mmCIF file of C-alpha atoms in Angstrom:
data_model
loop_
_atom_site.group_PDB
_atom_site.id
_atom_site.type_symbol
_atom_site.label_atom_id
_atom_site.label_comp_id
_atom_site.label_asym_id
_atom_site.label_seq_id
_atom_site.Cartn_x
_atom_site.Cartn_y
_atom_site.Cartn_z
ATOM 1 C CA UNK A 211 -69.487 51.215 35.447
ATOM 2 C CA UNK A 212 -66.260 49.547 36.459
ATOM 3 C CA UNK A 213 -63.866 48.632 33.661
ATOM 4 C CA UNK A 214 -60.854 46.308 33.643
ATOM 5 C CA UNK A 215 -58.043 46.478 31.099
ATOM 6 C CA UNK A 216 -55.431 43.767 30.710
ATOM 7 C CA UNK A 217 -51.957 45.253 30.248
ATOM 8 C CA UNK A 218 -49.694 42.931 28.247
ATOM 9 C CA UNK A 219 -51.066 42.177 24.802
ATOM 10 C CA UNK A 220 -53.506 45.076 25.120
ATOM 11 C CA UNK A 221 -51.462 48.149 26.055
ATOM 12 C CA UNK A 222 -47.901 46.840 26.383
ATOM 13 C CA UNK A 223 -46.148 44.757 23.732
ATOM 14 C CA UNK A 224 -44.865 41.730 25.643
ATOM 15 C CA UNK A 225 -44.165 39.888 22.377
ATOM 16 C CA UNK A 226 -41.491 42.388 21.412
ATOM 17 C CA UNK A 227 -39.814 42.185 24.817
ATOM 18 C CA UNK A 228 -39.822 38.382 24.770
ATOM 19 C CA UNK A 229 -38.519 38.382 21.185
ATOM 20 C CA UNK A 230 -35.382 40.142 22.424
ATOM 21 C CA UNK A 231 -34.893 37.549 25.154
ATOM 22 C CA UNK A 232 -35.379 34.639 22.745
ATOM 23 C CA UNK A 233 -32.843 36.162 20.371
ATOM 24 C CA UNK A 234 -30.332 36.690 23.159
ATOM 25 C CA UNK A 235 -30.818 33.076 24.271
ATOM 26 C CA UNK A 236 -29.782 32.000 20.785
ATOM 27 C CA UNK A 237 -33.192 30.732 19.702
ATOM 28 C CA UNK A 238 -34.072 31.280 16.016
ATOM 29 C CA UNK A 239 -36.632 34.072 15.779
ATOM 30 C CA UNK A 240 -38.659 35.573 12.922
ATOM 31 C CA UNK A 241 -38.129 39.203 11.904
ATOM 32 C CA UNK A 242 -38.831 41.656 14.696
ATOM 33 C CA UNK A 243 -42.478 42.681 14.668
ATOM 34 C CA UNK A 244 -43.777 39.203 13.862
ATOM 35 C CA UNK A 245 -46.310 37.702 16.239
ATOM 36 C CA UNK A 246 -46.813 34.078 17.339
ATOM 37 C CA UNK A 247 -50.039 32.351 16.342
ATOM 38 C CA UNK A 248 -50.487 30.513 19.657
ATOM 39 C CA UNK A 249 -50.310 31.437 23.337
ATOM 40 C CA UNK A 250 -47.355 29.156 24.132
ATOM 41 C CA UNK A 251 -45.290 30.262 21.112
ATOM 42 C CA UNK A 252 -45.112 26.769 19.602
ATOM 43 C CA UNK A 253 -45.386 28.456 16.199
ATOM 44 C CA UNK A 254 -41.984 29.994 16.916
ATOM 45 C CA UNK A 255 -40.493 26.639 17.850
ATOM 46 C CA UNK A 256 -40.697 27.297 21.577
ATOM 47 C CA UNK A 257 -40.830 24.447 24.076
ATOM 48 C CA UNK A 258 -41.989 24.559 27.708
ATOM 49 C CA UNK A 259 -38.345 24.410 28.811
ATOM 50 C CA UNK A 260 -37.431 27.347 26.584
ATOM 51 C CA UNK A 261 -40.315 29.481 27.850
ATOM 52 C CA UNK A 262 -39.293 28.623 31.393
ATOM 53 C CA UNK A 263 -35.858 30.045 30.575
ATOM 54 C CA UNK A 264 -37.481 33.173 29.145
ATOM 55 C CA UNK A 265 -39.345 33.781 32.391
ATOM 56 C CA UNK A 266 -36.247 33.053 34.433
ATOM 57 C CA UNK A 267 -34.564 35.886 32.542
ATOM 58 C CA UNK A 268 -37.579 38.121 33.197
ATOM 59 C CA UNK A 269 -37.505 37.238 36.909
ATOM 60 C CA UNK A 270 -33.861 38.345 37.086
ATOM 61 C CA UNK A 271 -34.208 41.626 35.167
ATOM 62 C CA UNK A 272 -34.720 44.665 37.411
ATOM 63 C CA UNK A 273 -37.960 46.491 36.630
ATOM 64 C CA UNK A 274 -38.564 44.512 33.433
ATOM 65 C CA UNK A 275 -42.190 45.653 33.166
ATOM 66 C CA UNK A 276 -41.243 49.333 32.855
ATOM 67 C CA UNK A 277 -39.449 48.706 29.554
ATOM 68 C CA UNK A 278 -42.100 47.313 27.189
ATOM 69 C CA UNK A 279 -43.001 49.085 23.973
ATOM 70 C CA UNK A 280 -46.610 50.309 23.768
ATOM 71 C CA UNK A 281 -49.357 49.450 21.328
ATOM 72 C CA UNK A 282 -49.719 53.109 20.422
ATOM 73 C CA UNK A 283 -53.189 52.925 18.879
ATOM 74 C CA UNK A 284 -54.592 51.443 22.080
ATOM 75 C CA UNK A 285 -52.654 53.822 24.319
ATOM 76 C CA UNK A 286 -54.102 56.774 22.378
ATOM 77 C CA UNK A 287 -57.620 55.334 22.656
ATOM 78 C CA UNK A 288 -57.210 54.961 26.415
ATOM 79 C CA UNK A 289 -55.961 58.520 26.804
ATOM 80 C CA UNK A 290 -59.027 59.767 24.930
ATOM 81 C CA UNK A 291 -61.320 57.620 27.053
ATOM 82 C CA UNK A 292 -59.810 58.923 30.290
ATOM 83 C CA UNK A 293 -60.061 62.512 29.069
ATOM 84 C CA UNK A 294 -63.627 62.503 27.802
ATOM 85 C CA UNK A 295 -65.462 59.764 29.687
ATOM 86 C CA UNK A 296 -67.938 60.107 32.527
ATOM 87 C CA UNK A 297 -66.045 60.375 35.829
ATOM 88 C CA UNK A 298 -68.487 58.005 37.564
ATOM 89 C CA UNK A 299 -66.602 55.117 35.985
ATOM 90 C CA UNK A 300 -63.607 53.323 37.473
ATOM 91 C CA UNK A 301 -60.738 51.793 35.499
ATOM 92 C CA UNK A 302 -58.715 48.832 36.770
ATOM 93 C CA UNK A 303 -55.484 47.669 35.152
ATOM 94 C CA UNK A 304 -55.585 43.951 35.926
ATOM 95 C CA UNK A 305 -52.435 41.944 35.272
ATOM 96 C CA UNK A 306 -50.921 38.564 36.071
ATOM 97 C CA UNK A 307 -47.364 39.743 35.404
ATOM 98 C CA UNK A 308 -44.520 37.641 36.784
ATOM 99 C CA UNK A 309 -42.440 38.958 39.652
ATOM 100 C CA UNK A 310 -39.058 40.492 38.800
ATOM 101 C CA UNK A 311 -36.146 42.024 40.627
ATOM 102 C CA UNK A 312 -36.570 45.658 41.567
ATOM 103 C CA UNK A 313 -39.871 47.362 42.266
ATOM 104 C CA UNK A 314 -43.155 45.510 42.934
ATOM 105 C CA UNK A 315 -45.118 44.667 39.801
ATOM 106 C CA UNK A 316 -47.875 47.186 40.577
ATOM 107 C CA UNK A 317 -45.308 49.975 40.988
ATOM 108 C CA UNK A 318 -43.592 49.004 37.725
ATOM 109 C CA UNK A 319 -46.962 48.989 35.975
ATOM 110 C CA UNK A 320 -47.857 52.432 37.265
ATOM 111 C CA UNK A 321 -44.431 53.727 36.164
ATOM 112 C CA UNK A 322 -45.118 52.391 32.666
ATOM 113 C CA UNK A 323 -48.559 54.027 32.605
ATOM 114 C CA UNK A 324 -47.002 57.309 33.702
ATOM 115 C CA UNK A 325 -44.290 57.000 31.037
ATOM 116 C CA UNK A 326 -46.925 56.827 28.315
ATOM 117 C CA UNK A 327 -49.008 59.690 29.665
ATOM 118 C CA UNK A 328 -51.883 57.561 30.939
ATOM 119 C CA UNK A 329 -51.502 57.935 34.709
ATOM 120 C CA UNK A 330 -50.843 61.670 35.057
ATOM 121 C CA UNK A 331 -51.682 64.443 37.545
ATOM 122 C CA UNK A 332 -53.453 66.455 34.832
ATOM 123 C CA UNK A 333 -55.780 63.565 34.107
ATOM 124 C CA UNK A 334 -58.957 64.362 36.006
ATOM 125 C CA UNK A 335 -59.852 60.688 35.997
ATOM 126 C CA UNK A 336 -56.669 59.834 37.898
ATOM 127 C CA UNK A 337 -58.273 59.119 41.269
ATOM 128 C CA UNK A 338 -60.392 56.406 39.635
ATOM 129 C CA UNK A 339 -57.425 54.349 38.387
ATOM 130 C CA UNK A 340 -56.394 51.160 40.198
ATOM 131 C CA UNK A 341 -53.773 48.510 39.457
ATOM 132 C CA UNK A 342 -54.710 44.930 40.353
ATOM 133 C CA UNK A 343 -51.905 42.366 40.328
ATOM 134 C CA UNK A 344 -53.269 38.824 40.344
ATOM 135 C CA UNK A 345 -51.114 35.745 40.814
ATOM 136 C CA UNK A 346 -52.950 33.619 38.261
ATOM 137 C CA UNK A 347 -54.789 34.686 35.139
ATOM 138 C CA UNK A 348 -57.621 32.301 36.019
ATOM 139 C CA UNK A 349 -58.431 34.337 39.143
ATOM 140 C CA UNK A 350 -59.587 37.372 37.138
ATOM 141 C CA UNK A 351 -63.184 36.146 36.842
ATOM 142 C CA UNK A 352 -63.470 35.660 40.596
ATOM 143 C CA UNK A 353 -61.976 39.096 41.170
ATOM 144 C CA UNK A 354 -64.287 40.803 38.684
ATOM 145 C CA UNK A 355 -67.364 39.276 40.295
ATOM 146 C CA UNK A 356 -66.215 40.263 43.784
ATOM 147 C CA UNK A 357 -65.490 43.856 42.750
ATOM 148 C CA UNK A 358 -68.548 44.275 40.553
ATOM 149 C CA UNK A 359 -66.484 45.032 37.449
ATOM 150 C CA UNK A 360 -68.911 45.376 34.543
ATOM 151 C CA UNK A 361 -66.609 45.309 31.496
ATOM 152 C CA UNK A 362 -63.204 43.808 30.734
ATOM 153 C CA UNK A 363 -60.894 43.428 27.763
ATOM 154 C CA UNK A 364 -58.130 40.843 27.515
ATOM 155 C CA UNK A 365 -56.027 39.101 24.858
ATOM 156 C CA UNK A 366 -56.070 35.734 26.662
ATOM 157 C CA UNK A 367 -58.862 33.604 25.222
ATOM 158 C CA UNK A 368 -59.482 31.304 28.209
ATOM 159 C CA UNK A 369 -59.722 34.295 30.544
ATOM 160 C CA UNK A 370 -62.370 35.971 28.381
ATOM 161 C CA UNK A 371 -64.370 32.755 28.026
ATOM 162 C CA UNK A 372 -64.348 32.310 31.810
ATOM 163 C CA UNK A 373 -65.259 35.939 32.467
ATOM 164 C CA UNK A 374 -68.270 35.663 30.152
ATOM 165 C CA UNK A 375 -69.897 33.531 32.845
ATOM 166 C CA UNK A 376 -69.715 36.321 35.437
ATOM 167 C CA UNK A 377 -73.256 37.689 35.985
ATOM 168 C CA UNK A 378 -73.710 41.247 34.750
ATOM 169 C CA UNK A 379 -70.270 41.306 33.144
ATOM 170 C CA UNK A 380 -69.305 41.967 29.503
ATOM 171 C CA UNK A 381 -66.013 40.237 28.627
ATOM 172 C CA UNK A 382 -64.298 41.287 25.403
ATOM 173 C CA UNK A 383 -61.463 39.556 23.555
ATOM 174 C CA UNK A 384 -58.913 41.783 21.832
ATOM 175 C CA UNK A 385 -58.149 40.190 18.487
ATOM 176 C CA UNK A 386 -54.609 38.813 18.332
ATOM 177 C CA UNK A 387 -53.001 36.049 16.211
ATOM 178 C CA UNK A 388 -52.631 33.887 19.317
ATOM 179 C CA UNK A 389 -56.330 33.762 20.248
ATOM 180 C CA UNK A 390 -58.040 32.886 16.961
ATOM 181 C CA UNK A 391 -59.456 29.556 18.171
ATOM 182 C CA UNK A 392 -61.772 31.237 20.698
ATOM 183 C CA UNK A 393 -65.290 32.402 19.830
ATOM 184 C CA UNK A 394 -66.501 34.775 22.554
ATOM 185 C CA UNK A 395 -69.574 36.939 22.236
ATOM 186 C CA UNK A 396 -67.421 40.040 21.776
ATOM 187 C CA UNK A 397 -64.175 40.240 19.775
ATOM 188 C CA UNK A 398 -62.698 43.646 18.878
ATOM 189 C CA UNK A 399 -59.766 44.896 16.836
ATOM 190 C CA UNK A 400 -58.803 47.762 19.138
ATOM 191 C CA UNK A 401 -59.425 49.457 22.472
ATOM 192 C CA UNK A 402 -61.443 52.098 20.630
ATOM 193 C CA UNK A 403 -63.851 49.327 19.623
ATOM 194 C CA UNK A 404 -63.968 48.100 23.228
ATOM 195 C CA UNK A 405 -64.800 51.563 24.520
ATOM 196 C CA UNK A 406 -67.586 51.810 21.923
ATOM 197 C CA UNK A 407 -69.168 48.749 23.559
ATOM 198 C CA UNK A 408 -68.730 50.322 26.998
ATOM 199 C CA UNK A 409 -70.380 53.565 25.864
ATOM 200 C CA UNK A 410 -73.252 51.747 24.147
ATOM 201 C CA UNK A 411 -74.033 49.538 27.121
ATOM 202 C CA UNK A 412 -73.674 52.494 29.464
ATOM 203 C CA UNK A 413 -76.328 54.405 27.560
ATOM 204 C CA UNK A 414 -78.629 51.411 27.393
ATOM 205 C CA UNK A 415 -77.998 50.225 30.947
#
């Protein structure tokens, strides 16, 4: 099997990083640790112009993507999966992260994975890890079909709904406050739940 993991919203906490930027821009923010209830952060009073400013700040920050806090529960689940899973599987980290100053996005992403003990020399699954940087989130479905990726998990509702149409592919939505309006076939609370689906379908496939 070939498995794709989204990064931000699944492994890395983009909300926390953006919260800091919104605060520094002088925008009223809820207590740190709160989460928006929509993808475009309208629930936090954000406007398209404000979010454009947020991404302008991100574009100008050197190596921004190396600095995100992790979702520790999901990071631990991934470490366990990489340690104990069948080595015939391949894992892709597929992200539509914006460009920033400093290192290329894929290099920043690998540095972050190394920082949290996911991409390590002692991990015997290491040679099966690949980082895919896509320019638009909507292109993930096309990419998954071309590469024969069998399973994916993402926090972006439209991406999961589109990927469900890929033949032979199981698309899973990671439950977040900002994706409650979507009703995919598979919705999970954690990466451990996602890997349970992968294991079950692997045994039955």
